[in-house]
């Protein structure tokens, strides 16, 4: 089943931007930490260590700030300038996670925006490309369904 094209209505972004960003950031870094060393290889991600990352979910009004430390991903609690900002809609992040779209397609169609340090953006994009999503789906049956 392919995810249909959608964008959350404008009020979602306005409300989402006013809500505390820590709960969804904690969910994000928790998921990343579970994947780190299992499906997300640690070594290629080392250049991200200490870098300020911002993941924007544009149509949900979310701005999730986090960093990679030697002990894993951690939330950031300030609004200082990020080294890398990744922006997309809810639908495009879902399509990326479910492997219905690849990062190159989203990037070149301007649906996945990478701003800041170009080398970090390429590192993230290439890491997403290299993830063995099929291996993940066999470890977590029913979570990621293809077809």
PDB file of C-alpha atoms in Angstrom:
ATOM      1  CA  UNK A   1       0.000   0.000   0.000  1.00  0.00           C
ATOM      2  CA  UNK A   2       1.428   3.363  -1.006  1.00  0.00           C
ATOM      3  CA  UNK A   3       1.010   6.365   1.262  1.00  0.00           C
ATOM      4  CA  UNK A   4      -1.349   8.814  -0.452  1.00  0.00           C
ATOM      5  CA  UNK A   5      -0.212  12.375  -1.072  1.00  0.00           C
ATOM      6  CA  UNK A   6      -1.277  14.576   1.822  1.00  0.00           C
ATOM      7  CA  UNK A   7      -0.245  17.586   3.813  1.00  0.00           C
ATOM      8  CA  UNK A   8      -1.557  18.231   7.295  1.00  0.00           C
ATOM      9  CA  UNK A   9      -3.926  21.235   7.374  1.00  0.00           C
ATOM     10  CA  UNK A  10      -2.440  24.596   8.400  1.00  0.00           C
ATOM     11  CA  UNK A  11      -3.875  24.581  11.947  1.00  0.00           C
ATOM     12  CA  UNK A  12      -1.742  21.506  12.762  1.00  0.00           C
ATOM     13  CA  UNK A  13       1.466  23.446  12.122  1.00  0.00           C
ATOM     14  CA  UNK A  14       0.262  26.467  14.091  1.00  0.00           C
ATOM     15  CA  UNK A  15      -0.730  24.337  17.088  1.00  0.00           C
ATOM     16  CA  UNK A  16       2.284  22.025  16.801  1.00  0.00           C
ATOM     17  CA  UNK A  17       4.695  24.968  16.849  1.00  0.00           C
ATOM     18  CA  UNK A  18       3.213  26.135  20.165  1.00  0.00           C
ATOM     19  CA  UNK A  19       3.396  22.755  21.881  1.00  0.00           C
ATOM     20  CA  UNK A  20       6.438  21.629  23.857  1.00  0.00           C
ATOM     21  CA  UNK A  21       8.909  20.084  21.432  1.00  0.00           C
ATOM     22  CA  UNK A  22      10.648  17.915  24.043  1.00  0.00           C
ATOM     23  CA  UNK A  23       8.215  14.928  23.993  1.00  0.00           C
ATOM     24  CA  UNK A  24       8.504  14.318  20.226  1.00  0.00           C
ATOM     25  CA  UNK A  25      12.249  15.018  20.395  1.00  0.00           C
ATOM     26  CA  UNK A  26      12.609  12.377  23.128  1.00  0.00           C
ATOM     27  CA  UNK A  27      10.672   9.917  20.954  1.00  0.00           C
ATOM     28  CA  UNK A  28      12.958  10.698  18.003  1.00  0.00           C
ATOM     29  CA  UNK A  29      16.234  10.328  19.928  1.00  0.00           C
ATOM     30  CA  UNK A  30      14.902   7.190  21.634  1.00  0.00           C
ATOM     31  CA  UNK A  31      14.175   5.613  18.256  1.00  0.00           C
ATOM     32  CA  UNK A  32      17.523   6.714  16.857  1.00  0.00           C
ATOM     33  CA  UNK A  33      19.338   5.282  19.876  1.00  0.00           C
ATOM     34  CA  UNK A  34      17.533   1.950  19.468  1.00  0.00           C
ATOM     35  CA  UNK A  35      18.671   1.869  15.836  1.00  0.00           C
ATOM     36  CA  UNK A  36      22.217   3.079  16.533  1.00  0.00           C
ATOM     37  CA  UNK A  37      24.653   0.226  16.111  1.00  0.00           C
ATOM     38  CA  UNK A  38      21.879  -2.100  14.951  1.00  0.00           C
ATOM     39  CA  UNK A  39      20.609  -0.661  11.671  1.00  0.00           C
ATOM     40  CA  UNK A  40      22.279   2.747  11.811  1.00  0.00           C
ATOM     41  CA  UNK A  41      26.020   2.144  11.641  1.00  0.00           C
ATOM     42  CA  UNK A  42      27.898   4.100  14.315  1.00  0.00           C
ATOM     43  CA  UNK A  43      31.191   4.681  12.541  1.00  0.00           C
ATOM     44  CA  UNK A  44      29.945   6.602   9.471  1.00  0.00           C
ATOM     45  CA  UNK A  45      27.866   8.850  11.762  1.00  0.00           C
ATOM     46  CA  UNK A  46      30.857   9.939  13.869  1.00  0.00           C
ATOM     47  CA  UNK A  47      31.216  13.281  11.984  1.00  0.00           C
ATOM     48  CA  UNK A  48      27.795  14.191  13.467  1.00  0.00           C
ATOM     49  CA  UNK A  49      29.182  13.965  17.009  1.00  0.00           C
ATOM     50  CA  UNK A  50      28.709  17.304  18.734  1.00  0.00           C
ATOM     51  CA  UNK A  51      26.863  18.805  15.770  1.00  0.00           C
ATOM     52  CA  UNK A  52      23.584  20.583  16.318  1.00  0.00           C
ATOM     53  CA  UNK A  53      20.829  18.927  14.263  1.00  0.00           C
ATOM     54  CA  UNK A  54      17.314  20.189  13.624  1.00  0.00           C
ATOM     55  CA  UNK A  55      14.626  17.990  12.115  1.00  0.00           C
ATOM     56  CA  UNK A  56      11.611  20.008  10.947  1.00  0.00           C
ATOM     57  CA  UNK A  57       8.271  18.406  10.211  1.00  0.00           C
ATOM     58  CA  UNK A  58       6.946  21.361   8.277  1.00  0.00           C
ATOM     59  CA  UNK A  59       3.242  20.562   8.161  1.00  0.00           C
ATOM     60  CA  UNK A  60       3.114  19.516  11.842  1.00  0.00           C
ATOM     61  CA  UNK A  61       4.957  22.551  13.188  1.00  0.00           C
ATOM     62  CA  UNK A  62       7.620  20.392  14.815  1.00  0.00           C
ATOM     63  CA  UNK A  63      11.217  21.524  15.266  1.00  0.00           C
ATOM     64  CA  UNK A  64      13.164  18.699  16.904  1.00  0.00           C
ATOM     65  CA  UNK A  65      16.647  19.703  18.083  1.00  0.00           C
ATOM     66  CA  UNK A  66      19.177  17.025  18.932  1.00  0.00           C
ATOM     67  CA  UNK A  67      22.830  16.022  18.757  1.00  0.00           C
ATOM     68  CA  UNK A  68      24.945  12.906  18.649  1.00  0.00           C
ATOM     69  CA  UNK A  69      27.276  12.318  21.604  1.00  0.00           C
ATOM     70  CA  UNK A  70      29.720   9.451  22.190  1.00  0.00           C
ATOM     71  CA  UNK A  71      26.917   7.851  24.252  1.00  0.00           C
ATOM     72  CA  UNK A  72      24.180   8.292  21.640  1.00  0.00           C
ATOM     73  CA  UNK A  73      21.643  10.823  20.462  1.00  0.00           C
ATOM     74  CA  UNK A  74      20.471  13.462  22.957  1.00  0.00           C
ATOM     75  CA  UNK A  75      17.919  16.281  22.793  1.00  0.00           C
ATOM     76  CA  UNK A  76      19.087  19.896  22.754  1.00  0.00           C
ATOM     77  CA  UNK A  77      17.315  22.451  24.900  1.00  0.00           C
ATOM     78  CA  UNK A  78      18.131  25.740  23.229  1.00  0.00           C
ATOM     79  CA  UNK A  79      17.393  27.437  19.929  1.00  0.00           C
ATOM     80  CA  UNK A  80      20.995  28.100  18.838  1.00  0.00           C
ATOM     81  CA  UNK A  81      21.747  27.874  15.125  1.00  0.00           C
ATOM     82  CA  UNK A  82      21.857  24.213  13.970  1.00  0.00           C
ATOM     83  CA  UNK A  83      24.742  22.844  11.931  1.00  0.00           C
ATOM     84  CA  UNK A  84      22.243  20.904   9.800  1.00  0.00           C
ATOM     85  CA  UNK A  85      18.514  21.339   9.299  1.00  0.00           C
ATOM     86  CA  UNK A  86      16.467  18.605   7.618  1.00  0.00           C
ATOM     87  CA  UNK A  87      12.941  19.604   6.584  1.00  0.00           C
ATOM     88  CA  UNK A  88      10.072  17.638   5.064  1.00  0.00           C
ATOM     89  CA  UNK A  89       6.363  17.005   5.548  1.00  0.00           C
ATOM     90  CA  UNK A  90       4.894  14.243   7.678  1.00  0.00           C
ATOM     91  CA  UNK A  91       3.997  12.296   4.549  1.00  0.00           C
ATOM     92  CA  UNK A  92       7.492  12.488   3.098  1.00  0.00           C
ATOM     93  CA  UNK A  93       9.160  11.365   6.342  1.00  0.00           C
ATOM     94  CA  UNK A  94       6.743   8.419   6.475  1.00  0.00           C
ATOM     95  CA  UNK A  95       7.434   7.541   2.837  1.00  0.00           C
ATOM     96  CA  UNK A  96      11.153   7.687   3.553  1.00  0.00           C
ATOM     97  CA  UNK A  97      10.861   5.472   6.644  1.00  0.00           C
ATOM     98  CA  UNK A  98       8.668   2.967   4.817  1.00  0.00           C
ATOM     99  CA  UNK A  99      11.076   3.018   1.865  1.00  0.00           C
ATOM    100  CA  UNK A 100       8.389   4.139  -0.565  1.00  0.00           C
ATOM    101  CA  UNK A 101      10.607   7.062  -1.531  1.00  0.00           C
ATOM    102  CA  UNK A 102      14.368   7.303  -1.472  1.00  0.00           C
ATOM    103  CA  UNK A 103      16.228  10.352  -0.125  1.00  0.00           C
ATOM    104  CA  UNK A 104      17.579  11.305  -3.564  1.00  0.00           C
ATOM    105  CA  UNK A 105      14.107  11.453  -5.092  1.00  0.00           C
ATOM    106  CA  UNK A 106      12.798  13.575  -2.216  1.00  0.00           C
ATOM    107  CA  UNK A 107      15.871  15.797  -2.261  1.00  0.00           C
ATOM    108  CA  UNK A 108      15.887  16.463  -5.999  1.00  0.00           C
ATOM    109  CA  UNK A 109      12.139  17.110  -6.032  1.00  0.00           C
ATOM    110  CA  UNK A 110      12.720  19.654  -3.212  1.00  0.00           C
ATOM    111  CA  UNK A 111      10.526  17.749  -0.787  1.00  0.00           C
ATOM    112  CA  UNK A 112      13.480  16.930   1.499  1.00  0.00           C
ATOM    113  CA  UNK A 113      15.460  20.067   2.280  1.00  0.00           C
ATOM    114  CA  UNK A 114      18.956  19.971   3.750  1.00  0.00           C
ATOM    115  CA  UNK A 115      20.324  23.291   4.990  1.00  0.00           C
ATOM    116  CA  UNK A 116      23.591  24.068   6.693  1.00  0.00           C
ATOM    117  CA  UNK A 117      26.775  22.056   6.465  1.00  0.00           C
ATOM    118  CA  UNK A 118      26.540  20.300   3.099  1.00  0.00           C
ATOM    119  CA  UNK A 119      28.853  17.456   4.072  1.00  0.00           C
ATOM    120  CA  UNK A 120      26.653  16.615   7.075  1.00  0.00           C
ATOM    121  CA  UNK A 121      23.559  16.635   4.857  1.00  0.00           C
ATOM    122  CA  UNK A 122      25.179  14.245   2.406  1.00  0.00           C
ATOM    123  CA  UNK A 123      26.291  12.025   5.290  1.00  0.00           C
ATOM    124  CA  UNK A 124      22.717  11.807   6.621  1.00  0.00           C
ATOM    125  CA  UNK A 125      21.264  11.217   3.142  1.00  0.00           C
ATOM    126  CA  UNK A 126      23.813   8.506   2.347  1.00  0.00           C
ATOM    127  CA  UNK A 127      23.278   6.843   5.732  1.00  0.00           C
ATOM    128  CA  UNK A 128      19.530   6.743   5.095  1.00  0.00           C
ATOM    129  CA  UNK A 129      20.232   5.195   1.690  1.00  0.00           C
ATOM    130  CA  UNK A 130      22.471   2.543   3.272  1.00  0.00           C
ATOM    131  CA  UNK A 131      20.033   1.402   5.987  1.00  0.00           C
ATOM    132  CA  UNK A 132      18.900  -2.175   5.439  1.00  0.00           C
ATOM    133  CA  UNK A 133      15.189  -1.502   5.890  1.00  0.00           C
ATOM    134  CA  UNK A 134      14.301  -5.083   4.918  1.00  0.00           C
ATOM    135  CA  UNK A 135      16.445  -6.398   7.785  1.00  0.00           C
ATOM    136  CA  UNK A 136      14.643  -4.002  10.106  1.00  0.00           C
ATOM    137  CA  UNK A 137      11.247  -5.203   8.940  1.00  0.00           C
ATOM    138  CA  UNK A 138      12.191  -8.816   9.725  1.00  0.00           C
ATOM    139  CA  UNK A 139      13.292  -7.792  13.239  1.00  0.00           C
ATOM    140  CA  UNK A 140      10.114  -5.811  13.856  1.00  0.00           C
ATOM    141  CA  UNK A 141       7.339  -7.726  12.074  1.00  0.00           C
ATOM    142  CA  UNK A 142       4.215  -5.720  11.435  1.00  0.00           C
ATOM    143  CA  UNK A 143       5.888  -2.342  11.978  1.00  0.00           C
ATOM    144  CA  UNK A 144       7.238  -1.807   8.473  1.00  0.00           C
ATOM    145  CA  UNK A 145       5.105  -3.427   5.825  1.00  0.00           C
ATOM    146  CA  UNK A 146       6.046  -3.392   2.188  1.00  0.00           C
ATOM    147  CA  UNK A 147       3.723  -3.965  -0.653  1.00  0.00           C
TER     148      UNK A 147
END
